[in-house]
Short mmCIF file of N, CA and C in Angstrom, two decimals:
data_model
loop_
_atom_site.label_atom_id
_atom_site.label_comp_id
_atom_site.label_asym_id
_atom_site.label_seq_id
_atom_site.Cartn_x
_atom_site.Cartn_y
_atom_site.Cartn_z
N MET A 1 160.81 164.96 89.04
CA MET A 1 160.62 163.56 88.82
C MET A 1 159.16 163.32 88.48
N PHE A 2 158.90 162.44 87.54
CA PHE A 2 157.56 162.02 87.18
C PHE A 2 157.36 160.62 87.71
N TYR A 3 156.21 160.32 88.20
CA TYR A 3 155.89 158.95 88.52
C TYR A 3 154.39 158.75 88.55
N PHE A 4 153.99 157.55 88.28
CA PHE A 4 152.59 157.18 88.42
C PHE A 4 152.39 156.81 89.87
N LEU A 5 151.23 157.15 90.42
CA LEU A 5 150.90 156.66 91.75
C LEU A 5 150.63 155.18 91.64
N GLY A 6 151.03 154.45 92.61
CA GLY A 6 150.93 153.00 92.58
C GLY A 6 152.34 152.44 92.51
N THR A 7 152.53 151.42 91.71
CA THR A 7 153.83 150.77 91.65
C THR A 7 154.71 151.29 90.53
N LEU A 8 154.27 152.28 89.80
CA LEU A 8 154.99 152.72 88.61
C LEU A 8 155.79 153.98 88.87
N ASP A 9 157.08 153.95 88.58
CA ASP A 9 157.94 155.12 88.69
C ASP A 9 158.52 155.46 87.33
N VAL A 10 158.37 156.71 86.92
CA VAL A 10 158.88 157.16 85.64
C VAL A 10 159.61 158.47 85.86
N ILE A 11 160.80 158.59 85.31
CA ILE A 11 161.60 159.80 85.50
C ILE A 11 161.44 160.71 84.29
N ALA A 12 161.30 161.99 84.56
CA ALA A 12 161.28 163.00 83.51
C ALA A 12 161.94 164.25 84.05
N ALA A 13 162.29 165.15 83.17
CA ALA A 13 162.98 166.37 83.59
C ALA A 13 162.01 167.54 83.61
N PHE A 14 162.05 168.30 84.69
CA PHE A 14 161.26 169.52 84.80
C PHE A 14 162.00 170.60 84.03
N VAL A 15 161.34 171.23 83.08
CA VAL A 15 162.01 172.21 82.23
C VAL A 15 161.81 173.63 82.74
N GLY A 16 160.62 173.99 83.18
CA GLY A 16 160.40 175.34 83.68
C GLY A 16 158.93 175.59 83.93
N ALA A 17 158.65 176.70 84.55
CA ALA A 17 157.27 177.05 84.83
C ALA A 17 157.06 178.54 84.56
N MET A 18 155.85 178.89 84.16
CA MET A 18 155.52 180.30 83.95
C MET A 18 154.05 180.49 84.25
N LYS A 19 153.67 181.69 84.57
CA LYS A 19 152.27 181.99 84.86
C LYS A 19 151.76 182.93 83.78
N GLY A 20 150.63 182.56 83.18
CA GLY A 20 150.05 183.36 82.10
C GLY A 20 149.29 184.55 82.65
N GLU A 21 148.99 185.47 81.74
CA GLU A 21 148.27 186.68 82.13
C GLU A 21 146.84 186.37 82.57
N ASP A 22 146.29 185.23 82.14
CA ASP A 22 144.91 184.89 82.46
C ASP A 22 144.79 184.04 83.73
N SER A 23 145.78 184.07 84.59
CA SER A 23 145.82 183.34 85.86
C SER A 23 145.91 181.83 85.68
N LYS A 24 146.17 181.38 84.48
CA LYS A 24 146.41 179.96 84.27
C LYS A 24 147.89 179.69 84.47
N LYS A 25 148.18 178.57 85.12
CA LYS A 25 149.56 178.19 85.38
C LYS A 25 150.00 177.19 84.33
N ARG A 26 151.14 177.45 83.72
CA ARG A 26 151.68 176.57 82.68
C ARG A 26 153.03 176.04 83.15
N ILE A 27 153.21 174.75 83.00
CA ILE A 27 154.47 174.13 83.39
C ILE A 27 154.93 173.25 82.24
N ARG A 28 156.16 173.45 81.83
CA ARG A 28 156.73 172.64 80.76
C ARG A 28 157.56 171.52 81.37
N PHE A 29 157.50 170.35 80.73
CA PHE A 29 158.26 169.21 81.22
C PHE A 29 158.59 168.28 80.06
N ARG A 30 159.62 167.50 80.25
CA ARG A 30 160.01 166.48 79.29
C ARG A 30 159.62 165.13 79.87
N LEU A 31 158.95 164.32 79.06
CA LEU A 31 158.47 163.03 79.53
C LEU A 31 159.11 161.92 78.71
N ALA A 32 159.61 160.91 79.39
CA ALA A 32 160.13 159.69 78.77
C ALA A 32 159.47 158.51 79.48
N LEU A 33 158.38 158.05 78.92
CA LEU A 33 157.56 157.02 79.53
C LEU A 33 157.40 155.85 78.56
N PRO A 34 158.19 154.78 78.73
CA PRO A 34 158.08 153.63 77.83
C PRO A 34 156.69 153.00 77.90
N ALA A 35 156.27 152.40 76.81
CA ALA A 35 154.93 151.81 76.71
C ALA A 35 154.67 150.79 77.81
N GLU A 36 155.65 149.97 78.13
CA GLU A 36 155.43 148.95 79.16
C GLU A 36 155.17 149.56 80.52
N ARG A 37 155.67 150.77 80.76
CA ARG A 37 155.40 151.44 82.03
C ARG A 37 154.01 152.09 82.03
N TYR A 38 153.60 152.64 80.87
CA TYR A 38 152.27 153.24 80.78
C TYR A 38 151.19 152.16 80.85
N LEU A 39 151.54 150.95 80.52
CA LEU A 39 150.61 149.83 80.58
C LEU A 39 149.98 149.67 81.97
N ALA A 40 150.68 150.08 83.02
CA ALA A 40 150.14 150.01 84.38
C ALA A 40 148.82 150.77 84.49
N TYR A 41 148.69 151.86 83.72
CA TYR A 41 147.43 152.62 83.71
C TYR A 41 146.30 151.73 83.18
N TYR A 42 146.56 151.08 82.05
CA TYR A 42 145.54 150.23 81.46
C TYR A 42 145.22 149.01 82.32
N GLN A 43 146.19 148.56 83.09
CA GLN A 43 145.98 147.41 83.96
C GLN A 43 145.32 147.79 85.29
N GLY A 44 145.15 149.09 85.51
CA GLY A 44 144.46 149.56 86.70
C GLY A 44 145.33 149.79 87.93
N SER A 45 146.64 149.58 87.82
CA SER A 45 147.51 149.77 88.98
C SER A 45 148.04 151.20 89.09
N ALA A 46 147.76 152.04 88.11
CA ALA A 46 148.17 153.44 88.15
C ALA A 46 147.03 154.30 87.60
N GLN A 47 146.76 155.43 88.25
CA GLN A 47 145.69 156.30 87.79
C GLN A 47 146.16 157.72 87.52
N ASP A 48 147.19 158.17 88.21
CA ASP A 48 147.66 159.54 88.11
C ASP A 48 149.14 159.60 87.76
N VAL A 49 149.51 160.72 87.16
CA VAL A 49 150.91 161.06 86.95
C VAL A 49 151.22 162.18 87.92
N VAL A 50 152.37 162.12 88.56
CA VAL A 50 152.77 163.13 89.53
C VAL A 50 154.12 163.69 89.11
N VAL A 51 154.23 165.02 89.11
CA VAL A 51 155.48 165.69 88.79
C VAL A 51 156.03 166.30 90.06
N ARG A 52 157.27 166.01 90.37
CA ARG A 52 157.95 166.72 91.46
C ARG A 52 158.98 167.64 90.80
N ALA A 53 158.71 168.94 90.87
CA ALA A 53 159.58 169.94 90.25
C ALA A 53 160.84 170.15 91.08
N ASP A 54 161.80 170.85 90.49
CA ASP A 54 163.05 171.16 91.18
C ASP A 54 162.81 171.92 92.48
N ASP A 55 161.76 172.72 92.51
CA ASP A 55 161.44 173.49 93.71
C ASP A 55 160.54 172.70 94.67
N ASN A 56 160.40 171.41 94.41
CA ASN A 56 159.63 170.47 95.23
C ASN A 56 158.12 170.62 95.16
N ARG A 57 157.62 171.42 94.24
CA ARG A 57 156.17 171.44 94.01
C ARG A 57 155.77 170.10 93.43
N VAL A 58 154.62 169.62 93.82
CA VAL A 58 154.10 168.37 93.28
C VAL A 58 152.89 168.69 92.43
N ILE A 59 152.92 168.22 91.20
CA ILE A 59 151.83 168.47 90.26
C ILE A 59 151.26 167.11 89.88
N ARG A 60 149.97 166.97 90.05
CA ARG A 60 149.31 165.68 89.83
C ARG A 60 148.22 165.84 88.79
N PHE A 61 148.14 164.90 87.85
CA PHE A 61 147.08 164.92 86.86
C PHE A 61 146.74 163.49 86.45
N PRO A 62 145.53 163.27 85.91
CA PRO A 62 145.11 161.93 85.52
C PRO A 62 145.97 161.38 84.38
N ALA A 63 146.33 160.11 84.47
CA ALA A 63 147.15 159.48 83.43
C ALA A 63 146.46 159.51 82.07
N ASP A 64 145.13 159.49 82.07
CA ASP A 64 144.44 159.51 80.78
C ASP A 64 144.59 160.85 80.05
N ALA A 65 145.08 161.87 80.73
CA ALA A 65 145.30 163.18 80.10
C ALA A 65 146.42 163.12 79.06
N ILE A 66 147.30 162.12 79.15
CA ILE A 66 148.36 162.00 78.15
C ILE A 66 148.10 160.85 77.17
N ARG A 67 146.93 160.25 77.25
CA ARG A 67 146.60 159.12 76.38
C ARG A 67 146.74 159.46 74.91
N GLN A 68 146.37 160.67 74.51
CA GLN A 68 146.44 161.06 73.10
C GLN A 68 147.87 161.08 72.56
N PHE A 69 148.87 161.08 73.46
CA PHE A 69 150.27 161.13 73.04
C PHE A 69 150.94 159.77 73.07
N VAL A 70 150.22 158.73 73.48
CA VAL A 70 150.80 157.39 73.59
C VAL A 70 150.98 156.78 72.21
N THR A 71 152.18 156.26 71.95
CA THR A 71 152.48 155.53 70.72
C THR A 71 152.84 154.10 71.12
N HIS A 72 153.19 153.29 70.15
CA HIS A 72 153.63 151.92 70.46
C HIS A 72 154.87 151.93 71.34
N ASP A 73 155.65 153.00 71.24
CA ASP A 73 156.88 153.11 72.04
C ASP A 73 156.64 153.70 73.43
N GLY A 74 155.54 154.38 73.62
CA GLY A 74 155.24 155.03 74.90
C GLY A 74 154.92 156.50 74.69
N VAL A 75 155.29 157.32 75.66
CA VAL A 75 155.08 158.77 75.58
C VAL A 75 156.43 159.44 75.79
N PHE A 76 156.88 160.17 74.78
CA PHE A 76 158.17 160.83 74.83
C PHE A 76 158.04 162.23 74.25
N GLY A 77 158.73 163.20 74.84
CA GLY A 77 158.75 164.54 74.28
C GLY A 77 158.63 165.62 75.32
N ASP A 78 158.53 166.85 74.81
CA ASP A 78 158.37 168.03 75.64
C ASP A 78 156.89 168.42 75.63
N PHE A 79 156.37 168.72 76.82
CA PHE A 79 154.95 169.01 76.98
C PHE A 79 154.76 170.26 77.84
N GLU A 80 153.58 170.84 77.71
CA GLU A 80 153.18 171.94 78.57
C GLU A 80 151.81 171.59 79.14
N ILE A 81 151.72 171.64 80.45
CA ILE A 81 150.46 171.39 81.13
C ILE A 81 149.94 172.72 81.66
N THR A 82 148.64 172.94 81.55
CA THR A 82 148.02 174.18 82.00
C THR A 82 146.98 173.86 83.06
N PHE A 83 147.05 174.60 84.17
CA PHE A 83 146.08 174.50 85.26
C PHE A 83 145.38 175.84 85.40
N ASP A 84 144.12 175.81 85.83
CA ASP A 84 143.41 177.07 86.06
C ASP A 84 143.73 177.61 87.45
N ALA A 85 143.08 178.69 87.83
CA ALA A 85 143.34 179.34 89.12
C ALA A 85 143.01 178.44 90.31
N GLN A 86 142.15 177.44 90.09
CA GLN A 86 141.80 176.50 91.16
C GLN A 86 142.64 175.21 91.08
N ASN A 87 143.72 175.27 90.28
CA ASN A 87 144.64 174.13 90.09
C ASN A 87 143.98 172.92 89.44
N LYS A 88 142.97 173.16 88.64
CA LYS A 88 142.33 172.09 87.88
C LYS A 88 142.98 172.01 86.50
N LEU A 89 143.16 170.80 86.01
CA LEU A 89 143.77 170.58 84.70
C LEU A 89 142.93 171.22 83.60
N VAL A 90 143.58 172.03 82.78
CA VAL A 90 142.91 172.64 81.63
C VAL A 90 143.32 171.91 80.36
N SER A 91 144.64 171.71 80.17
CA SER A 91 145.10 171.04 78.95
C SER A 91 146.54 170.58 79.12
N ILE A 92 146.89 169.65 78.25
CA ILE A 92 148.28 169.24 78.08
C ILE A 92 148.54 169.24 76.60
N ARG A 93 149.65 169.83 76.20
CA ARG A 93 149.98 169.86 74.78
C ARG A 93 151.46 169.58 74.60
N ARG A 94 151.77 169.01 73.45
CA ARG A 94 153.16 168.77 73.10
C ARG A 94 153.74 170.09 72.58
N VAL A 95 154.95 170.40 72.99
CA VAL A 95 155.61 171.61 72.50
C VAL A 95 156.87 171.20 71.74
N ASP A 96 157.27 172.05 70.80
CA ASP A 96 158.48 171.76 70.00
C ASP A 96 159.74 172.19 70.70
#
Protein backbone atom coordinates (compact mmCIF):
# COMPACT_ATOMS: atom_id res chain seq x y z
CA MET A 1 0.00 0.00 0.00
CA PHE A 2 1.17 3.52 -0.78
CA TYR A 3 0.13 6.49 1.24
CA PHE A 4 1.23 9.98 2.04
CA LEU A 5 1.88 10.71 5.67
CA GLY A 6 -0.75 13.06 6.93
CA THR A 7 -4.33 12.88 5.74
CA LEU A 8 -3.62 11.43 2.31
CA ASP A 9 -4.02 7.74 1.49
CA VAL A 10 -3.10 6.38 -1.93
CA ILE A 11 -3.17 2.73 -2.94
CA ALA A 12 -0.57 1.17 -5.21
CA ALA A 13 0.58 -2.36 -5.91
CA PHE A 14 3.95 -3.68 -4.79
CA VAL A 15 5.45 -5.47 -7.78
CA GLY A 16 8.71 -6.91 -6.46
CA ALA A 17 12.08 -6.25 -4.93
CA MET A 18 15.65 -7.14 -5.85
CA LYS A 19 19.09 -6.34 -4.53
CA GLY A 20 21.77 -5.15 -6.94
CA GLU A 21 25.37 -6.28 -6.98
CA ASP A 22 26.48 -2.83 -5.76
CA SER A 23 24.56 -3.15 -2.45
CA LYS A 24 21.85 -0.82 -3.68
CA LYS A 25 18.31 -1.97 -3.00
CA ARG A 26 15.82 -1.64 -5.83
CA ILE A 27 12.08 -1.98 -5.39
CA ARG A 28 9.57 -1.86 -8.21
CA PHE A 29 6.05 -0.60 -7.63
CA ARG A 30 2.99 0.56 -9.51
CA LEU A 31 1.65 3.96 -8.53
CA ALA A 32 -1.83 5.35 -9.17
CA LEU A 33 -1.93 8.79 -7.57
CA PRO A 34 -4.60 11.20 -8.90
CA ALA A 35 -3.58 14.86 -9.12
CA GLU A 36 -6.08 15.96 -6.48
CA ARG A 37 -4.46 13.56 -4.00
CA TYR A 38 -0.91 14.72 -4.82
CA LEU A 39 -2.12 18.27 -4.25
CA ALA A 40 -1.86 17.59 -0.49
CA TYR A 41 1.93 17.75 -0.93
CA TYR A 42 1.71 21.22 -2.44
CA GLN A 43 -0.72 22.31 0.27
CA GLY A 44 1.73 21.20 2.96
CA SER A 45 -0.41 18.47 4.54
CA ALA A 46 1.75 15.65 3.13
CA GLN A 47 5.54 15.41 2.91
CA ASP A 48 6.41 11.73 2.41
CA VAL A 49 5.22 8.74 0.44
CA VAL A 50 5.23 5.44 2.31
CA VAL A 51 5.14 1.99 0.73
CA ARG A 52 3.97 -1.02 2.70
CA ALA A 53 5.14 -4.09 0.79
CA ASP A 54 3.49 -7.51 0.84
CA ASP A 55 6.14 -8.64 3.33
CA ASN A 56 5.22 -5.65 5.55
CA ARG A 57 8.42 -3.71 4.93
CA VAL A 58 7.77 0.00 5.03
CA ILE A 59 9.61 2.18 2.53
CA ARG A 60 9.45 5.93 2.97
CA PHE A 61 10.66 8.65 0.63
CA PRO A 62 10.02 12.39 0.11
CA ALA A 63 6.97 13.21 -2.02
CA ASP A 64 9.05 15.63 -4.06
CA ALA A 65 11.06 12.63 -5.36
CA ILE A 66 8.16 11.84 -7.71
CA ARG A 67 7.48 15.46 -8.72
CA GLN A 68 9.13 14.96 -12.12
CA PHE A 69 6.48 12.34 -12.95
CA VAL A 70 3.44 14.47 -12.04
CA THR A 71 1.09 15.30 -14.93
CA HIS A 72 -2.24 17.11 -14.96
CA ASP A 73 -3.80 13.71 -14.22
CA GLY A 74 -1.44 12.82 -11.36
CA VAL A 75 1.27 10.15 -11.14
CA PHE A 76 0.56 6.79 -12.75
CA GLY A 77 2.79 3.93 -13.87
CA ASP A 78 5.45 1.43 -12.92
CA PHE A 79 8.48 2.75 -11.07
CA GLU A 80 11.72 1.53 -9.54
CA ILE A 81 13.12 3.17 -6.44
CA THR A 82 16.76 2.66 -5.46
CA PHE A 83 18.19 2.99 -1.94
CA ASP A 84 21.85 2.82 -0.96
CA ALA A 85 23.33 0.57 1.73
CA GLN A 86 22.32 3.13 4.38
CA ASN A 87 18.70 3.11 3.08
CA LYS A 88 19.01 6.62 1.66
CA LEU A 89 17.11 7.43 -1.53
CA VAL A 90 19.33 7.28 -4.61
CA SER A 91 16.79 7.54 -7.44
CA ILE A 92 13.31 6.85 -8.69
CA ARG A 93 12.72 6.02 -12.32
CA ARG A 94 9.79 5.02 -14.45
CA VAL A 95 10.08 1.52 -15.88
CA ASP A 96 8.29 0.05 -18.90
